CSV table of C-alpha atoms and ligand atoms in Angstrom, one decimal:
chain,number,residue,atom,x,y,z
T,1,UNK,CA,13.8,9.1,16.2
T,2,UNK,CA,14.8,12.2,14.8
T,3,UNK,CA,18.3,10.2,13.0
T,4,UNK,CA,16.1,7.9,11.0
T,5,UNK,CA,14.0,10.9,10.1
T,6,UNK,CA,16.8,12.4,9.2
T,7,UNK,CA,18.2,9.5,7.2
T,8,UNK,CA,15.0,8.6,5.7
T,9,UNK,CA,14.8,12.2,4.0
T,10,UNK,CA,18.3,11.8,2.8
T,11,UNK,CA,17.5,8.4,1.1
T,12,UNK,CA,14.0,10.3,-0.6
T,13,UNK,CA,16.7,12.8,-1.6
T,14,UNK,CA,19.0,10.8,-3.1
T,15,UNK,CA,16.6,8.7,-5.1
T,16,UNK,CA,14.8,11.3,-5.9
T,17,UNK,CA,18.1,12.6,-7.8
T,18,UNK,CA,18.8,9.6,-9.1
T,19,UNK,CA,15.8,9.0,-10.7
T,20,UNK,CA,13.5,11.7,-12.1
T,21,UNK,CA,10.4,8.8,-13.0
T,22,UNK,CA,9.6,7.9,-9.1
T,23,UNK,CA,6.4,7.6,-7.3
T,24,UNK,CA,5.5,6.7,-3.8
T,25,UNK,CA,3.0,3.9,-3.2
T,26,UNK,CA,0.3,4.7,-0.6
T,27,UNK,CA,-2.1,2.4,1.2
T,28,UNK,CA,-3.3,5.2,3.2
T,29,UNK,CA,-2.1,2.9,6.1
T,30,UNK,CA,0.0,4.1,8.7
T,31,UNK,CA,3.4,3.6,7.5
T,32,UNK,CA,2.5,5.0,3.8
T,33,UNK,CA,1.3,8.2,5.8
T,34,UNK,CA,4.8,8.6,7.2
T,35,UNK,CA,6.4,7.5,3.7
T,36,UNK,CA,4.5,9.9,2.2
T,37,UNK,CA,4.5,13.0,4.6
T,38,UNK,CA,9.1,12.1,4.4
T,39,UNK,CA,8.5,12.1,0.5
T,40,UNK,CA,6.5,15.6,0.2
T,41,UNK,CA,8.9,17.2,2.7
T,42,UNK,CA,12.0,16.6,0.2
T,43,UNK,CA,10.0,16.8,-3.2
T,44,UNK,CA,6.4,18.7,-3.0
T,45,UNK,CA,5.3,17.3,-6.1
T,46,UNK,CA,6.1,13.4,-6.3
T,47,UNK,CA,3.8,11.7,-7.4
T,48,UNK,CA,1.8,9.2,-5.3
T,49,UNK,CA,-0.1,6.5,-6.4
T,50,UNK,CA,-2.9,4.3,-4.7
T,51,UNK,CA,-3.3,0.3,-5.1
T,52,UNK,CA,-7.2,0.1,-3.9
T,53,UNK,CA,-9.7,-3.3,-4.7
T,54,UNK,CA,-12.9,-3.2,-4.1
T,55,UNK,CA,-13.0,-5.0,-0.9
T,56,UNK,CA,-10.6,-2.4,0.5
T,57,UNK,CA,-13.1,-1.0,3.9
T,58,UNK,CA,-15.2,2.0,2.9
T,59,UNK,CA,-13.6,4.0,5.3
T,60,UNK,CA,-10.4,3.1,3.5
T,61,UNK,CA,-11.7,5.1,0.6
T,62,UNK,CA,-13.2,8.2,2.4
T,63,UNK,CA,-9.9,8.3,4.3
T,64,UNK,CA,-8.0,8.1,1.1
T,65,UNK,CA,-10.6,11.4,0.3
T,66,UNK,CA,-10.0,13.2,3.2
T,67,UNK,CA,-6.5,12.7,3.6
T,68,UNK,CA,-5.7,12.9,-0.1
T,69,UNK,CA,-7.7,16.9,0.2
T,70,UNK,CA,-5.5,17.4,3.1
T,71,UNK,CA,-2.7,16.6,2.3
T,72,UNK,CA,-2.9,17.8,-1.1
T,73,UNK,CA,-1.2,14.9,-2.6
T,74,UNK,CA,-3.2,14.5,-5.8
T,75,UNK,CA,-3.7,11.1,-5.6
T,76,UNK,CA,-3.6,8.5,-8.6
T,77,UNK,CA,-5.8,5.5,-7.8
T,78,UNK,CA,-5.7,2.3,-9.5
T,79,UNK,CA,-8.8,0.2,-9.3
T,80,UNK,CA,-9.6,-3.1,-11.1
T,81,UNK,CA,-13.9,-1.8,-11.4
T,82,UNK,CA,-16.4,-1.3,-14.2
T,83,UNK,CA,-17.0,2.1,-12.5
T,84,UNK,CA,-15.6,4.6,-10.3
T,85,UNK,CA,-16.6,3.9,-6.7
T,86,UNK,CA,-19.3,6.5,-5.4
T,87,UNK,CA,-17.5,7.9,-3.0
T,88,UNK,CA,-14.8,9.1,-5.7
T,89,UNK,CA,-17.8,10.5,-8.2
T,90,UNK,CA,-17.5,13.9,-7.4
T,91,UNK,CA,-14.1,13.7,-9.5
T,92,UNK,CA,-11.6,15.4,-6.5
T,93,UNK,CA,-9.6,12.0,-7.1
T,94,UNK,CA,-7.8,11.0,-9.9
T,95,UNK,CA,-9.4,7.4,-11.1
T,96,UNK,CA,-8.0,5.0,-13.3
T,97,UNK,CA,-10.1,2.1,-14.1
T,98,UNK,CA,-8.6,-1.1,-14.9
T,99,UNK,CA,-10.4,-3.9,-16.6
T,100,UNK,CA,-12.7,-6.3,-14.5
T,101,UNK,CA,-12.9,-9.4,-17.0
T,102,UNK,CA,-10.2,-11.3,-16.1
T,103,UNK,CA,-11.1,-10.9,-12.0
T,104,UNK,CA,-14.9,-11.3,-12.6
T,105,UNK,CA,-14.3,-15.0,-15.1
T,106,UNK,CA,-11.5,-16.1,-12.3
T,107,UNK,CA,-14.1,-15.4,-8.9
T,108,UNK,CA,-17.2,-16.5,-10.6
T,109,UNK,CA,-15.1,-19.7,-11.7
T,110,UNK,CA,-14.2,-20.0,-8.0
T,111,UNK,CA,-17.8,-19.2,-6.2
T,112,UNK,CA,-19.1,-21.8,-9.0
T,113,UNK,CA,-16.8,-24.7,-7.7
T,114,UNK,CA,-16.9,-23.9,-4.3
T,115,UNK,CA,-20.1,-21.9,-3.4
T,116,UNK,CA,-16.7,-19.6,-1.6
T,117,UNK,CA,-15.1,-16.0,-2.6
T,118,UNK,CA,-11.9,-16.1,-4.1
T,119,UNK,CA,-10.0,-14.0,-1.4
T,120,UNK,CA,-11.1,-17.2,0.7
T,121,UNK,CA,-10.3,-20.4,-1.6
T,122,UNK,CA,-7.4,-18.8,-3.4
T,123,UNK,CA,-5.9,-15.2,-2.1
T,124,UNK,CA,-2.8,-15.5,-4.0
T,125,UNK,CA,-4.5,-14.9,-7.1
T,126,UNK,CA,-6.8,-12.4,-6.1
T,127,UNK,CA,-4.4,-10.5,-4.7
T,128,UNK,CA,-2.2,-11.0,-8.2
T,129,UNK,CA,-5.4,-9.9,-10.2
T,130,UNK,CA,-6.6,-6.5,-7.9
T,131,UNK,CA,-2.9,-6.0,-6.6
T,132,UNK,CA,-0.2,-7.0,-8.5
T,133,UNK,CA,-1.5,-6.6,-11.7
T,134,UNK,CA,-2.2,-2.7,-11.3
T,135,UNK,CA,1.0,-2.1,-9.4
T,136,UNK,CA,2.5,-3.3,-12.7
T,137,UNK,CA,0.6,-0.6,-14.4
T,138,UNK,CA,0.8,1.7,-12.1
T,139,UNK,CA,5.0,1.6,-11.9
T,140,UNK,CA,5.4,1.2,-15.8
T,141,UNK,CA,6.3,4.9,-16.3
T,142,UNK,CA,8.8,4.8,-13.4
T,143,UNK,CA,12.3,4.1,-12.8
T,144,UNK,CA,11.5,3.8,-8.5
T,145,UNK,CA,8.9,3.8,-6.4
T,146,UNK,CA,9.1,4.6,-3.0
T,147,UNK,CA,7.3,2.4,-0.1
T,148,UNK,CA,6.2,2.4,3.5
T,149,UNK,CA,8.0,-1.4,4.5
T,150,UNK,CA,9.2,-2.1,7.5
T,151,UNK,CA,11.4,-4.3,9.0
T,152,UNK,CA,9.6,-5.3,12.0
T,153,UNK,CA,5.8,-6.0,11.0
T,154,UNK,CA,6.4,-8.8,10.4
T,155,UNK,CA,8.2,-12.6,9.6
T,156,UNK,CA,8.3,-11.6,5.6
T,157,UNK,CA,10.0,-8.4,5.9
T,158,UNK,CA,12.5,-9.0,8.1
T,159,UNK,CA,15.0,-8.8,5.3
T,160,UNK,CA,14.0,-6.1,2.8
T,161,UNK,CA,16.7,-3.7,2.2
T,162,UNK,CA,16.7,0.5,1.9
T,163,UNK,CA,17.5,0.0,-2.0
T,164,UNK,CA,16.1,-2.6,-4.1
T,165,UNK,CA,17.1,-3.5,-7.9
T,166,UNK,CA,14.2,-5.9,-9.7
T,167,UNK,CA,14.3,-6.3,-13.2
T,168,UNK,CA,15.6,-2.8,-14.5
T,169,UNK,CA,13.1,-1.5,-11.3
T,170,UNK,CA,14.1,0.2,-8.6
T,171,UNK,CA,12.7,0.1,-5.5
T,172,UNK,CA,13.3,2.5,-2.3
T,173,UNK,CA,12.5,2.2,1.2
T,174,UNK,CA,13.1,5.2,3.6
T,175,UNK,CA,11.3,3.4,6.7
T,176,UNK,CA,12.6,0.3,7.0
T,177,UNK,CA,14.1,0.4,10.0
T,178,UNK,CA,11.1,2.8,12.0
T,179,UNK,CA,9.3,0.9,14.8
T,180,UNK,CA,5.7,0.9,14.8
T,181,UNK,CA,5.9,3.1,17.9
T,182,UNK,CA,8.2,5.3,16.1
T,183,UNK,CA,5.5,5.3,13.4
T,184,UNK,CA,2.4,6.5,15.9
T,185,UNK,CA,5.2,9.3,17.2
T,186,UNK,CA,5.6,10.6,13.8
T,187,UNK,CA,2.1,10.7,12.8
T,188,UNK,CA,1.0,12.4,16.2
T,189,UNK,CA,4.0,14.9,15.8
T,190,UNK,CA,2.7,15.7,12.2
T,191,UNK,CA,-1.0,16.0,13.2
T,192,UNK,CA,-1.6,13.4,11.0
T,193,UNK,CA,-4.5,11.6,11.6
T,194,UNK,CA,-4.6,7.9,11.3
T,195,UNK,CA,-7.2,5.8,9.5
T,196,UNK,CA,-10.0,5.1,11.9
T,197,UNK,CA,-9.8,1.5,11.4
T,198,UNK,CA,-6.9,1.6,14.1
T,199,UNK,CA,-9.0,2.6,16.6
T,200,UNK,CA,-10.5,-0.9,16.4
T,201,UNK,CA,-7.4,-2.6,17.3
T,202,UNK,CA,-6.3,-3.4,13.7
T,203,UNK,CA,-2.3,-3.2,13.5
T,204,UNK,CA,-1.8,-3.6,9.4
T,205,UNK,CA,-5.0,-2.8,7.2
T,206,UNK,CA,-5.4,-4.7,3.4
T,207,UNK,CA,-8.8,-5.5,2.3
T,208,UNK,CA,-11.8,-6.0,4.4
T,209,UNK,CA,-12.5,-9.3,4.5
T,210,UNK,CA,-8.1,-10.6,5.0
T,211,UNK,CA,-7.6,-8.0,7.9
T,212,UNK,CA,-8.0,-8.8,11.5
T,213,UNK,CA,-7.2,-7.0,14.2
T,214,UNK,CA,-4.9,-7.9,17.4
T,215,UNK,CA,-2.1,-10.3,16.3
T,216,UNK,CA,1.8,-11.0,18.1
T,217,UNK,CA,3.3,-9.3,14.9
T,218,UNK,CA,1.9,-6.3,13.2
T,219,UNK,CA,1.1,-8.5,9.9
T,220,UNK,CA,-0.4,-11.7,12.2
T,221,UNK,CA,-4.6,-10.5,11.5
T,222,UNK,CA,-3.6,-10.4,7.5
T,223,UNK,CA,-5.4,-13.3,5.8
T,224,UNK,CA,-5.9,-14.9,8.9
T,225,UNK,CA,-6.7,-18.8,9.2
T,226,UNK,CA,-5.1,-19.2,5.4
T,227,UNK,CA,-2.1,-20.3,4.0
T,228,UNK,CA,-1.3,-16.7,3.6
T,229,UNK,CA,-1.5,-16.0,6.9
T,230,UNK,CA,0.9,-12.6,8.4
T,231,UNK,CA,2.3,-13.2,4.5
T,232,UNK,CA,2.5,-11.1,1.2
T,233,UNK,CA,0.2,-9.9,-1.6
T,234,UNK,CA,2.9,-10.0,-3.9
T,235,UNK,CA,3.6,-6.4,-5.0
T,236,UNK,CA,6.8,-6.9,-2.9
T,237,UNK,CA,7.8,-10.7,-4.0
T,238,UNK,CA,7.2,-10.3,-7.4
T,239,UNK,CA,8.8,-9.2,-10.7
T,240,UNK,CA,6.8,-5.9,-11.6
T,241,UNK,CA,8.5,-5.8,-15.0
P,301,SF4,S1,-6.2,-9.3,0.2
P,301,SF4,FE1,-7.4,-10.8,0.3
P,301,SF4,S2,-9.4,-9.4,-0.8
P,301,SF4,FE2,-7.7,-8.2,-0.9
P,301,SF4,S3,-7.1,-8.7,-3.1
P,301,SF4,FE3,-5.9,-9.8,-1.8
P,301,SF4,S4,-6.7,-12.1,-1.2
P,301,SF4,FE4,-8.2,-10.0,-2.5
């Protein structure tokens, strides 16, 4: 595992040199915590940004606030919402609000037509409005972003490369070959406490209604019982510019 960590650091070092406008995406899941820790060891001031949604568990907001303080991340949070979530009301976290109008219109339409929430009827559209579009905003001033993608997380992640290019934006995946066990070993040896939901049997964390514990592969609990089961929200599959 030490070899993989060194190789991840070398990749971040290369990326930071090549792309002065670079940031690390952090969902505050276990893989993000590893990649942020590695990136910060190489580049202590590297920008960290996070895409939150109103459907993330309250524990995620609390964990973000806690780890942001403990690891001195200065995280910039992007969220589609009318007002700053209560948990961030003290102003210790930099929150950028994005207009909720389009999401509100779409979710109201779905509710009126089907009596159900948008994430249950059209999770792709929900993810597009709450995750993909905000990510587009977050990376709009960057030449490259660093992610915690790993090949063994699920069937949709097997073919990613360590360096990818899409429409002038580079994506760097330093921990692509880490296994789930190696992620846990890294966090434990560095004394980085994990999000509390892992203690409840979750292996991959997203929004509360679309994350479930267990699964044969880590991402099997995502969007369970929908056509999107074990799939992707779109930030890694759609062009972001
Ligand atoms: S994960 Fe679920 S709730 Fe979150 S943005 Fe996607 S569909 Fe909506």
